[in-house]
CSV table of C-alpha atoms and ligand atoms in Angstrom, one decimal:
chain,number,residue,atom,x,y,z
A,1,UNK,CA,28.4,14.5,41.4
A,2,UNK,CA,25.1,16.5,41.6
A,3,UNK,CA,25.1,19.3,38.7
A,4,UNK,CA,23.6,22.3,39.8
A,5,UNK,CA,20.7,23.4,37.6
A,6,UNK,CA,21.9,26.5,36.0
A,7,UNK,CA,19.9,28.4,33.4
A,8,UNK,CA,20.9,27.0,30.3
A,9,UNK,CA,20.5,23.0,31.7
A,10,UNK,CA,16.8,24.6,32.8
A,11,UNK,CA,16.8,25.7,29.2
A,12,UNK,CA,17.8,22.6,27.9
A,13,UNK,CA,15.1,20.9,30.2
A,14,UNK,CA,12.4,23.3,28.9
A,15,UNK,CA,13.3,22.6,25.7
A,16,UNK,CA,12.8,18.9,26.4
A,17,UNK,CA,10.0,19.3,28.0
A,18,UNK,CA,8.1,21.1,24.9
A,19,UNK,CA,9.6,18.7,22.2
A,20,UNK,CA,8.5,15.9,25.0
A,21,UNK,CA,4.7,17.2,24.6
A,22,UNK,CA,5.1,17.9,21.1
A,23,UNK,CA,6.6,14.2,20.2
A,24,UNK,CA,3.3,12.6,21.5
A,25,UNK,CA,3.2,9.3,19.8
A,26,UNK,CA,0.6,8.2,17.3
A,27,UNK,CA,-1.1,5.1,18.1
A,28,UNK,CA,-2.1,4.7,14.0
A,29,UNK,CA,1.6,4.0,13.9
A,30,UNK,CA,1.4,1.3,16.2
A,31,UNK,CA,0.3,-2.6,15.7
A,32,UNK,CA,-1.2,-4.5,18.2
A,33,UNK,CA,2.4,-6.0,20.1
A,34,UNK,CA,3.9,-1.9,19.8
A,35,UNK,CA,0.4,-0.7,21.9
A,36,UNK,CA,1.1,-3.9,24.1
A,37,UNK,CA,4.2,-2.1,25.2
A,38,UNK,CA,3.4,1.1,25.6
A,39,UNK,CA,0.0,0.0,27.8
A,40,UNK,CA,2.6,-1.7,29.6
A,41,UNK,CA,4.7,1.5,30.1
A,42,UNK,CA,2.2,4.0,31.0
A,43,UNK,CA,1.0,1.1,34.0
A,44,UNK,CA,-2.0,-0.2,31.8
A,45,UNK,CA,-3.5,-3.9,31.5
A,46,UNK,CA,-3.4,-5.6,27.9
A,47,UNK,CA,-7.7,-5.4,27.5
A,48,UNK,CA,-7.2,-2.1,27.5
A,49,UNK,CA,-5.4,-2.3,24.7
A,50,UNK,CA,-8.3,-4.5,23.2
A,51,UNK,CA,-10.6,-1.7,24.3
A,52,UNK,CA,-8.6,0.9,22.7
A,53,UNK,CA,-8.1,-1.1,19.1
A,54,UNK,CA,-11.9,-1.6,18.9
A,55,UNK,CA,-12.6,2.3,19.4
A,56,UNK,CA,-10.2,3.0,17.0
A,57,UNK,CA,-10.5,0.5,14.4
A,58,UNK,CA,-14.6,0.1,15.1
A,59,UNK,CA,-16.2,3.4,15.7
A,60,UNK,CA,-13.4,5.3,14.2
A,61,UNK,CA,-12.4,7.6,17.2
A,62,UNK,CA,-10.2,10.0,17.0
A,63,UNK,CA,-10.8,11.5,20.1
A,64,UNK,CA,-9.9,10.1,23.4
A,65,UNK,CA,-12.9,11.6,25.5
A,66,UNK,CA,-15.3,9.1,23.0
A,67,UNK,CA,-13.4,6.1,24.4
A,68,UNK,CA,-16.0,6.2,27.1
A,69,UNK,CA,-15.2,2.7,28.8
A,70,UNK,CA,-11.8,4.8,29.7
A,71,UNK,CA,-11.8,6.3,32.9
A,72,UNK,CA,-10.7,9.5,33.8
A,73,UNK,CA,-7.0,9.0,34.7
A,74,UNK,CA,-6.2,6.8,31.7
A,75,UNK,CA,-7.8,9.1,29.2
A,76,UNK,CA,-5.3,11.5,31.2
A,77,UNK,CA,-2.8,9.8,30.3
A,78,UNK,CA,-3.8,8.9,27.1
A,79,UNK,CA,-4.0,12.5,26.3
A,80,UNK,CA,-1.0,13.3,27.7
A,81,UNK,CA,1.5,10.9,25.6
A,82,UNK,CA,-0.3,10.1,22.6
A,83,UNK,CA,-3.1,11.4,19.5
A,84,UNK,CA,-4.5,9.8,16.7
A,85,UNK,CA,-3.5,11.2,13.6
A,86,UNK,CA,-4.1,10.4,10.0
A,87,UNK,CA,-4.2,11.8,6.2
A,88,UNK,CA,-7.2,13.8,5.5
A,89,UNK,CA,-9.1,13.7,2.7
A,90,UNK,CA,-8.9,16.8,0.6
A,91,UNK,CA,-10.6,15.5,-2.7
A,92,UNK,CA,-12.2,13.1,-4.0
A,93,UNK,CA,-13.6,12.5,-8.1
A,94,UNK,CA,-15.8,10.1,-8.8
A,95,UNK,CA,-15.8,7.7,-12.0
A,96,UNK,CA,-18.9,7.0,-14.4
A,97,UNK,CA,-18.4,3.3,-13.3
A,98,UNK,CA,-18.3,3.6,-9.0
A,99,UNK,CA,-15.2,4.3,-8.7
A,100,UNK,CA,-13.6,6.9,-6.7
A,101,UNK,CA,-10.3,8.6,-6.3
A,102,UNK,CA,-9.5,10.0,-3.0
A,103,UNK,CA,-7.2,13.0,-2.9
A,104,UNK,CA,-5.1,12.8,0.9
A,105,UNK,CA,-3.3,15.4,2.4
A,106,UNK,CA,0.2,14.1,4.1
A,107,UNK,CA,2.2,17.5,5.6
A,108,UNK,CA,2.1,19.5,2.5
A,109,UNK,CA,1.7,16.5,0.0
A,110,UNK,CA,-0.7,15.1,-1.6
A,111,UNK,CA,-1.4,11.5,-2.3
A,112,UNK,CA,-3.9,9.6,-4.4
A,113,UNK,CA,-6.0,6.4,-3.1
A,114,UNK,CA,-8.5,4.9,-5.0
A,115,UNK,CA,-11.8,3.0,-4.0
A,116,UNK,CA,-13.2,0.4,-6.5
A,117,UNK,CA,-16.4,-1.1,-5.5
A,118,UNK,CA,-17.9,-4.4,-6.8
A,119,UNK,CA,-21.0,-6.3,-6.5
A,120,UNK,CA,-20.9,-7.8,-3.2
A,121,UNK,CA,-17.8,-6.6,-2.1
A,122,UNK,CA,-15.0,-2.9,-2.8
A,123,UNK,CA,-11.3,-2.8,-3.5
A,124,UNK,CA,-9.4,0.2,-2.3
A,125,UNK,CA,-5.6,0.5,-3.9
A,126,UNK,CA,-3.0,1.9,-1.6
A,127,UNK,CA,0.4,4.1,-1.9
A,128,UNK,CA,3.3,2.7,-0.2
A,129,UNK,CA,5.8,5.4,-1.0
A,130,UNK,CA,5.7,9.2,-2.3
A,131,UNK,CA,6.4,8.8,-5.7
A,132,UNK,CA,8.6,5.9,-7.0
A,133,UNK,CA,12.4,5.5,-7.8
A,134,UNK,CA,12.5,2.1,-10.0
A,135,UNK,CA,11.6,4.6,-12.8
A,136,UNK,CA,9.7,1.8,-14.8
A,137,UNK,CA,8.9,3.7,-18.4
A,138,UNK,CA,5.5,3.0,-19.3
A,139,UNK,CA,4.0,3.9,-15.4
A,140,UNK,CA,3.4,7.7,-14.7
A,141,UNK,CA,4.2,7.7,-11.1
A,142,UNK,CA,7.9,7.0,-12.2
A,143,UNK,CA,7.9,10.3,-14.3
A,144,UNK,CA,7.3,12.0,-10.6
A,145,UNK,CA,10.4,10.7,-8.9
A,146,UNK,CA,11.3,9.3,-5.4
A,147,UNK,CA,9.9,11.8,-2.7
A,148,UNK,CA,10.1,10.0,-0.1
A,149,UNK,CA,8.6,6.4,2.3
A,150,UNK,CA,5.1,6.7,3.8
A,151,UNK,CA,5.1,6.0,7.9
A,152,UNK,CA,2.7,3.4,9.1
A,153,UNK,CA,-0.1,5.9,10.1
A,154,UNK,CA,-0.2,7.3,6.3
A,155,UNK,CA,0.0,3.7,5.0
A,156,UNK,CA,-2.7,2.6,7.4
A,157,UNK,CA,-4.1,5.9,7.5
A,158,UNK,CA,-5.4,5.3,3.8
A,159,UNK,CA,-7.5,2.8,4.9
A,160,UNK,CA,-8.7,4.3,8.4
A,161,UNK,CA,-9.8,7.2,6.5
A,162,UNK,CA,-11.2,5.9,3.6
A,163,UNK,CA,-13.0,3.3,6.0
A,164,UNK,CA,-14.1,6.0,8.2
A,165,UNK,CA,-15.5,8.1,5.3
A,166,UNK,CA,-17.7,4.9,4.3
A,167,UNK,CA,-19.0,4.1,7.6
A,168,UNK,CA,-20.0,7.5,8.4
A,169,UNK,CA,-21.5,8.4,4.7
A,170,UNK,CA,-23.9,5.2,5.1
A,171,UNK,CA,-26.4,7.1,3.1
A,172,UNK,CA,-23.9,6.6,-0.2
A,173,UNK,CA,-24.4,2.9,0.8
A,174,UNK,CA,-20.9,2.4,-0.2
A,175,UNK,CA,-19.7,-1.5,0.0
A,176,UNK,CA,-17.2,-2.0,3.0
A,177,UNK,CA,-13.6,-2.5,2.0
A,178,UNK,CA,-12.8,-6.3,1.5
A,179,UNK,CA,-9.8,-6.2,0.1
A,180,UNK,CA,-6.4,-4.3,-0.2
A,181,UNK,CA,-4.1,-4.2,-3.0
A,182,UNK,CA,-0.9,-2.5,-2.4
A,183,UNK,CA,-0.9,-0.9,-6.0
A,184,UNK,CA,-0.8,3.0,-5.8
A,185,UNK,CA,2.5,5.0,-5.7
A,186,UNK,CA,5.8,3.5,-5.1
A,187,UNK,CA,7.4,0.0,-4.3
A,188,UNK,CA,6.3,-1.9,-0.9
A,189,UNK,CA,9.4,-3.9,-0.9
A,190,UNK,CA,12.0,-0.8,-0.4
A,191,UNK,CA,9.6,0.3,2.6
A,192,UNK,CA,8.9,-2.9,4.3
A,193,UNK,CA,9.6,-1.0,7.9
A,194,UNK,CA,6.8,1.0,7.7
A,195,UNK,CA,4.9,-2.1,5.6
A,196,UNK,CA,4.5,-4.8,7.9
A,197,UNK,CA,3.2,-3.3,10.7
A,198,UNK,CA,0.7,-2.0,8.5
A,199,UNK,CA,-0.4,-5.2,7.3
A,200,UNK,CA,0.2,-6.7,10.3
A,201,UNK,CA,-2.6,-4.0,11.4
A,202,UNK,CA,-5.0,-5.0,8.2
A,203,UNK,CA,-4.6,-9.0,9.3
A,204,UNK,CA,-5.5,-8.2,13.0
A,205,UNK,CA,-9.1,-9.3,14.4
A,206,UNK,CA,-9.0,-6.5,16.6
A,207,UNK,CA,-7.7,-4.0,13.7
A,208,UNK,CA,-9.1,-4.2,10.0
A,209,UNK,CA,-9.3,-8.2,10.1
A,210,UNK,CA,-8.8,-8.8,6.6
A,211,UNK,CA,-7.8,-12.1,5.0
A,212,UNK,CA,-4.4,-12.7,3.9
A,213,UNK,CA,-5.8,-13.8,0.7
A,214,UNK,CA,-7.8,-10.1,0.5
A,215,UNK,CA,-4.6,-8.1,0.7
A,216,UNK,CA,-2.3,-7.7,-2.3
A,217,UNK,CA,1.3,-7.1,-2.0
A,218,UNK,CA,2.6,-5.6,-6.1
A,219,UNK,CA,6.0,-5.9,-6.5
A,220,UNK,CA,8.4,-5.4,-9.3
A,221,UNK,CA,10.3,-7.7,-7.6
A,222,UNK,CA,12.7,-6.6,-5.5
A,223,UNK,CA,14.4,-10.0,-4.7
A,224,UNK,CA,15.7,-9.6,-1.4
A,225,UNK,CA,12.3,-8.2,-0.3
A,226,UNK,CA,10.5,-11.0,-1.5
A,227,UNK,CA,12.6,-13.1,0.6
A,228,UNK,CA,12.3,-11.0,3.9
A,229,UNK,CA,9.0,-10.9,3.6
A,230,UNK,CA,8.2,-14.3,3.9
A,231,UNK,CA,9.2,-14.6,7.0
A,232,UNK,CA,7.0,-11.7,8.4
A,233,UNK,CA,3.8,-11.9,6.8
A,234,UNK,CA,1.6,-14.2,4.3
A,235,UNK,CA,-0.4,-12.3,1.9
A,236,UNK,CA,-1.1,-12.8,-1.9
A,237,UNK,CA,1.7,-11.6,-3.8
A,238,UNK,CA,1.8,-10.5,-6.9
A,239,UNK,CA,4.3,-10.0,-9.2
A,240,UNK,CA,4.8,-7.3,-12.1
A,241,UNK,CA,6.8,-9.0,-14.4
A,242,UNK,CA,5.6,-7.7,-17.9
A,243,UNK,CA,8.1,-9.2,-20.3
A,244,UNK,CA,8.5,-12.8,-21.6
A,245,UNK,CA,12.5,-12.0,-21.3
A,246,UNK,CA,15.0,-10.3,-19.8
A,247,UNK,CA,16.0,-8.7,-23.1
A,248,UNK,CA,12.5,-6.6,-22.7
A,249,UNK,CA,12.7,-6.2,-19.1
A,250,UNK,CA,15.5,-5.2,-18.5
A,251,UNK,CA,14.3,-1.8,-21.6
A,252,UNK,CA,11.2,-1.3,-19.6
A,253,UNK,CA,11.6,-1.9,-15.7
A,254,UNK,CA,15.7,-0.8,-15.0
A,255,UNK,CA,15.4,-2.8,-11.9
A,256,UNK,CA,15.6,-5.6,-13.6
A,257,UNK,CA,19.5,-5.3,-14.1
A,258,UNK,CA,19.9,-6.3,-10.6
A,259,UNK,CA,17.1,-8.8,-10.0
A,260,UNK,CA,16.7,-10.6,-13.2
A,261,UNK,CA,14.0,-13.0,-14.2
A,262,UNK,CA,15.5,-16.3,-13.3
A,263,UNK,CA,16.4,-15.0,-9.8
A,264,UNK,CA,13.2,-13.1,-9.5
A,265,UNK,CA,11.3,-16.6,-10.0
A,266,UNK,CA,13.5,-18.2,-7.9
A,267,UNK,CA,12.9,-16.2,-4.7
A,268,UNK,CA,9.2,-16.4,-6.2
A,269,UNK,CA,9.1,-19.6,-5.8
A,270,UNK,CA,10.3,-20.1,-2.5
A,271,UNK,CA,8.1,-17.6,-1.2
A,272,UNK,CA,4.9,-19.7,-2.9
A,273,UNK,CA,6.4,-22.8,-0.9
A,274,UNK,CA,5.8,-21.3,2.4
A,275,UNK,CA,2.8,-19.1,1.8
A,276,UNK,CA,-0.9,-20.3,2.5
A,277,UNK,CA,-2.3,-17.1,1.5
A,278,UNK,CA,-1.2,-17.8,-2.5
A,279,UNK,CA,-2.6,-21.8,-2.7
A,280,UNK,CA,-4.1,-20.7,-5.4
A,281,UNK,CA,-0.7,-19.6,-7.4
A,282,UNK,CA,1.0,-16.1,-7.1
A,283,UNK,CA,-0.4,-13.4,-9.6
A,284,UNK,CA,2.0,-12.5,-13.1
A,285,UNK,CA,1.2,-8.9,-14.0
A,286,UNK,CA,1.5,-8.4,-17.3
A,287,UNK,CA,1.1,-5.0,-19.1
A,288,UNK,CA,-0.2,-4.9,-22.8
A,289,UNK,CA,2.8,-2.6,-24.7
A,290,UNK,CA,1.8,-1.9,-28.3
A,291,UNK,CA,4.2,-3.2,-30.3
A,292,UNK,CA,6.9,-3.9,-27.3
A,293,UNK,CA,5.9,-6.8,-25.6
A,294,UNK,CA,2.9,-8.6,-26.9
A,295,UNK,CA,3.7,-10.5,-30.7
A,296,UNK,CA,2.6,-13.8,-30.6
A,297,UNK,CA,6.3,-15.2,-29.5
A,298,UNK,CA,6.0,-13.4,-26.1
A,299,UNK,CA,2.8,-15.0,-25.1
A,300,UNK,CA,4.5,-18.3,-26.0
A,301,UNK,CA,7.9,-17.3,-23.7
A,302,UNK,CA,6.1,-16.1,-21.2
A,303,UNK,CA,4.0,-19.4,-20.9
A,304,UNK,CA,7.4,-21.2,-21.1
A,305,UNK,CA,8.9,-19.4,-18.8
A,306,UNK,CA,5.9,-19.5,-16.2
A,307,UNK,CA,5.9,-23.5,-16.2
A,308,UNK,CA,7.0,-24.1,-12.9
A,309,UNK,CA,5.0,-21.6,-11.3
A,310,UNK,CA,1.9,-21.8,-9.8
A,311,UNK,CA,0.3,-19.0,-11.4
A,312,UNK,CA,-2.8,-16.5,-12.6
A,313,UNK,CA,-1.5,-14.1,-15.0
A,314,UNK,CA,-3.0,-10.9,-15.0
A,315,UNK,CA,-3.4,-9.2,-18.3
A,316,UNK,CA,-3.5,-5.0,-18.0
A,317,UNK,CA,-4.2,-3.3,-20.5
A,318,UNK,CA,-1.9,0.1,-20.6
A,319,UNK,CA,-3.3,2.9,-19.5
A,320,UNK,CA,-2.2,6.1,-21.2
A,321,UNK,CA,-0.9,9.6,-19.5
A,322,UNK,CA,0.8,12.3,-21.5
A,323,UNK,CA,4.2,13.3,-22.4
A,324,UNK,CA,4.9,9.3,-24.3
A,325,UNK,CA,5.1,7.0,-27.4
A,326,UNK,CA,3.5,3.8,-25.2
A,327,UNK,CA,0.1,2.4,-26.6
A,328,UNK,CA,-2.2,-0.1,-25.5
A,329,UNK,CA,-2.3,-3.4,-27.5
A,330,UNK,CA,-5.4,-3.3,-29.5
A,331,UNK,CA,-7.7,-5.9,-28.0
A,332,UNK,CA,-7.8,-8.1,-31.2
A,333,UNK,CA,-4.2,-8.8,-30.1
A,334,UNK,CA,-4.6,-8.9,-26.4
A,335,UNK,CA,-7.2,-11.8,-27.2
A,336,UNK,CA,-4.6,-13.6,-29.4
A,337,UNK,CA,-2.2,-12.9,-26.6
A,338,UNK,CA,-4.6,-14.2,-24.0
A,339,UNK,CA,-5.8,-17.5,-26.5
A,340,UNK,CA,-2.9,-18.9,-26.7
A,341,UNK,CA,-1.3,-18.6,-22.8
A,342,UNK,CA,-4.7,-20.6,-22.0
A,343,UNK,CA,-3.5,-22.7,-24.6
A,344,UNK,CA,-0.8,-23.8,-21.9
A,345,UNK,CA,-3.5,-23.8,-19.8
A,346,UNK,CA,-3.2,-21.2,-17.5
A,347,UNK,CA,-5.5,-19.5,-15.9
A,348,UNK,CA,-5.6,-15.9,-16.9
A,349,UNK,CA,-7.5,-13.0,-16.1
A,350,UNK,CA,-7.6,-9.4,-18.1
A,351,UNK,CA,-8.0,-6.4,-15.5
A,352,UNK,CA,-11.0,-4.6,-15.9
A,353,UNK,CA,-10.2,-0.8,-16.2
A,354,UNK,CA,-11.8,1.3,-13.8
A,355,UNK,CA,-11.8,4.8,-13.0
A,356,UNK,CA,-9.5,6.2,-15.9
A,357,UNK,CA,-12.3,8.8,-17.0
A,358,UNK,CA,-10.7,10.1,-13.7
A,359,UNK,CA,-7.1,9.2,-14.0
A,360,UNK,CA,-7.3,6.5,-10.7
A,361,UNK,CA,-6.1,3.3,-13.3
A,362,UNK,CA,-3.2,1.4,-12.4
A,363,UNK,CA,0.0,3.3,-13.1
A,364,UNK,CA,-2.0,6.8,-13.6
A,365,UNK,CA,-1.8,8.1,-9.6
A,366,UNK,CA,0.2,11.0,-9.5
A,367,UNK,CA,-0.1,12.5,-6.2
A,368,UNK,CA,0.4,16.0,-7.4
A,369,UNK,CA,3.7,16.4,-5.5
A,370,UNK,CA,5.0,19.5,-4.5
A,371,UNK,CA,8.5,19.0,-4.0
A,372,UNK,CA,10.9,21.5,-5.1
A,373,UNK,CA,13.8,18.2,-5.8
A,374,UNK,CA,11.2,17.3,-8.2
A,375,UNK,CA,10.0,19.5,-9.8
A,376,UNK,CA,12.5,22.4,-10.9
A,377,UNK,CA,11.0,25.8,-10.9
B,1,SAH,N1,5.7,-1.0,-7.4
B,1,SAH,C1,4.7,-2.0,-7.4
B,1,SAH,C2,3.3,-1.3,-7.5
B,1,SAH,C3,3.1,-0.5,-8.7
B,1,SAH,S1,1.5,-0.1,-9.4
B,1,SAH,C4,4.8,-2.9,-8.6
B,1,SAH,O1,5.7,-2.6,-9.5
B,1,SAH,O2,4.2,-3.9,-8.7
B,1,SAH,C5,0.7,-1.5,-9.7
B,1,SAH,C6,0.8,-2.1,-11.2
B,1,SAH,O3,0.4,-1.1,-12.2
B,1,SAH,C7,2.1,-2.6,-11.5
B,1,SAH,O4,2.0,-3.9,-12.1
B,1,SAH,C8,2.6,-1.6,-12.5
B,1,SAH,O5,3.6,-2.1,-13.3
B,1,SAH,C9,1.4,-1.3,-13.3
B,1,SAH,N2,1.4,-0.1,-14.1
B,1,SAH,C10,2.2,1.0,-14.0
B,1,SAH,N3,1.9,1.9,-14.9
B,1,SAH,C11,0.9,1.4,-15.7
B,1,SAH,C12,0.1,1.9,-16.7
B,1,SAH,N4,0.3,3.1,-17.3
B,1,SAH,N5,-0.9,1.1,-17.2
B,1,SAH,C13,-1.1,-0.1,-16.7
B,1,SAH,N6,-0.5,-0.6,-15.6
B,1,SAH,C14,0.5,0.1,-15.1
């Protein structure tokens, strides 16, 4: 049966037609097998596709008419079904020591990143989420609630932008970013949809071509996740586990209720059996509380408990933000605490803090939400 095209149906097809141009796609959201397809779709061969990654990923294009090995009809076409679209960078404070906190603008949200540059080589820490719903109590993003998951082009976006910024401002002679840690707002695991292809994007030769061992995954251990995730990517994990028990876990990190220490280890474990990018042992986060979980017991639990695992533990110091009773261990018993897990002999780091003169240490990022479920008026 042929319908006759009244005027609403041409309404309807109008209609259609607008949200068509308006719902271009946004190739930042896209890895290198999604851009496969879509080249395929739109009547393209694959190089192009090789083309396209290195103007976006090399030169930082934003704008089709640059991509000058394009010709005419598929820069058409290109601009017809498709932008590149990414967080801006509204902000930025910079530390006594290098460091420097990025301020992005997603929709009407704001979200933090932070840049931490070293000798030979720079750091930059990434949001996964809009504030956090695991509502650990000694970290400040918790206080903000859940907002909501960031998509692949404001996951990827972070580093595009902040990328961009340091290739185009080579007078600031900024170092180029070598490594990744997934350590900013929110908990990777509960937005691995929008994860993967992000790191799948940071891995790629023809996208960021980082090392597996140069991007972090932080988790507070979200069991199942663990366990997806090693089948979809290898990266070095690490793993915030910040109590010797579950009696103290289970105060300070609510998650732990449902994934508790033994299982957490467990799925740990198995990930560690598969993974090449953690030869080296998966990294124990562990947070100095005044007074909560730092006597000289814990350090001797924790070692205990950590036998089995290849490890590095990571000691971090607390880093304060208003509005509660948490202090930092003093350092005379953070080196106590540190003494006697080498005792054991393991291998254990203390995380320099940088940037806190300008609130960009681990667990300080905000993001300045505006969200009226958050924030009552
Ligand atoms: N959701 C992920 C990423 C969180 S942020 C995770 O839990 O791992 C990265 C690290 O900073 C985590 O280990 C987190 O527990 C820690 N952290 C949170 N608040 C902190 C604070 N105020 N001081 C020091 N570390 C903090």
């Amino acid at each position: 049966m042929i319908l006759k095209q009244n005027k609403s149906s041409k309404k309807i097809l109008k209609k259609k037609y607008i949200n068509n141009k308006i719902k271009k796609i946004n190739f930042l959201n896209m890895n290198r097998e999604k851009l496969y397809i879509f080249f395929k779709k739109i009547g393209e061969k694959s190089f192009r596709v090789h083309q396209l990654m290195k103007f976006i990923y090399n030169n930082f294009y934003d704008n089709f008419d640059y991509m000058t090995n394009f010709n005419k009809n598929l820069i058409y076409k290109l601009k017809k079904y498709a932008v590149i679209k990414y967080p801006s960078i509204i902000d930025q404070k910079i530390s006594y020591d290098g460091t420097i906190k990025w301020i992005l603008k997603i929709k009407n949200q704001n979200i933090e990143m932070v840049y931490i540059p070293e000798k030979n080589r720079a750091t930059l820490c990434i949001s996964s989420q809009i504030g956090c719903f695991l509502n650990c109590s000694f970290c400040y993003t918790a206080k903000q609630g859940f907002n909501r998951n960031l998509k692949v082009f404001e996951i990827i976006g972070q580093l595009w932008t902040a990328s961009k910024f340091i290739f185009l401002n080579k007078s600031l002679k900024l170092n180029k970013i070598t490594n990744v840690v997934m350590m900013g707002m929110g908990e990777p695991l509960l937005n691995l949809s929008n994860l993967i292809p992000s790191i799948n994007i940071m891995l790629d030769n023809l996208g960021f071509n980082l090392s597996k061992r140069r991007i972090t995954i932080s988790t507070v251990g979200i069991v199942p996740g663990i366990d997806k995730l090693k089948n979809m990517v290898d990266v070095s994990l690490a793993i915030s586990l910040h109590a010797p028990n579950d009696y103290i876990r289970n105060k300070i990190i609510p998650i732990n209720y449902k994934y508790n220490i033994k299982n957490l280890l467990n799925s740990v474990k198995n990930y560690l059996f598969k993974s090449k990018a953690n030869k080296n042992g998966v990294t124990i986060e562990y947070v100095m509380l005044n007074n909560i979980n730092d006597k000289i017991k814990h350090a001797h639990q924790l070692a205990n408990l950590l036998k089995n695992i290849p490890c590095i533990i990571n000691i971090i110091p607390w880093n304060k933000f208003p509005g509660t009773n948490y202090k930092c261990s003093s350092n005379e018993k953070i080196n106590k605490f540190i003494k006697i897990l080498k005792n054991y002999k393991i291998i254990v780091f203390i995380r320099k803090t940088r940037g806190d003169d300008i609130n960009a240490a681990c667990g300080q990022l905000s993001g300045n939400i505006h969200n009226k479920f958050l924030f009552k008026k």
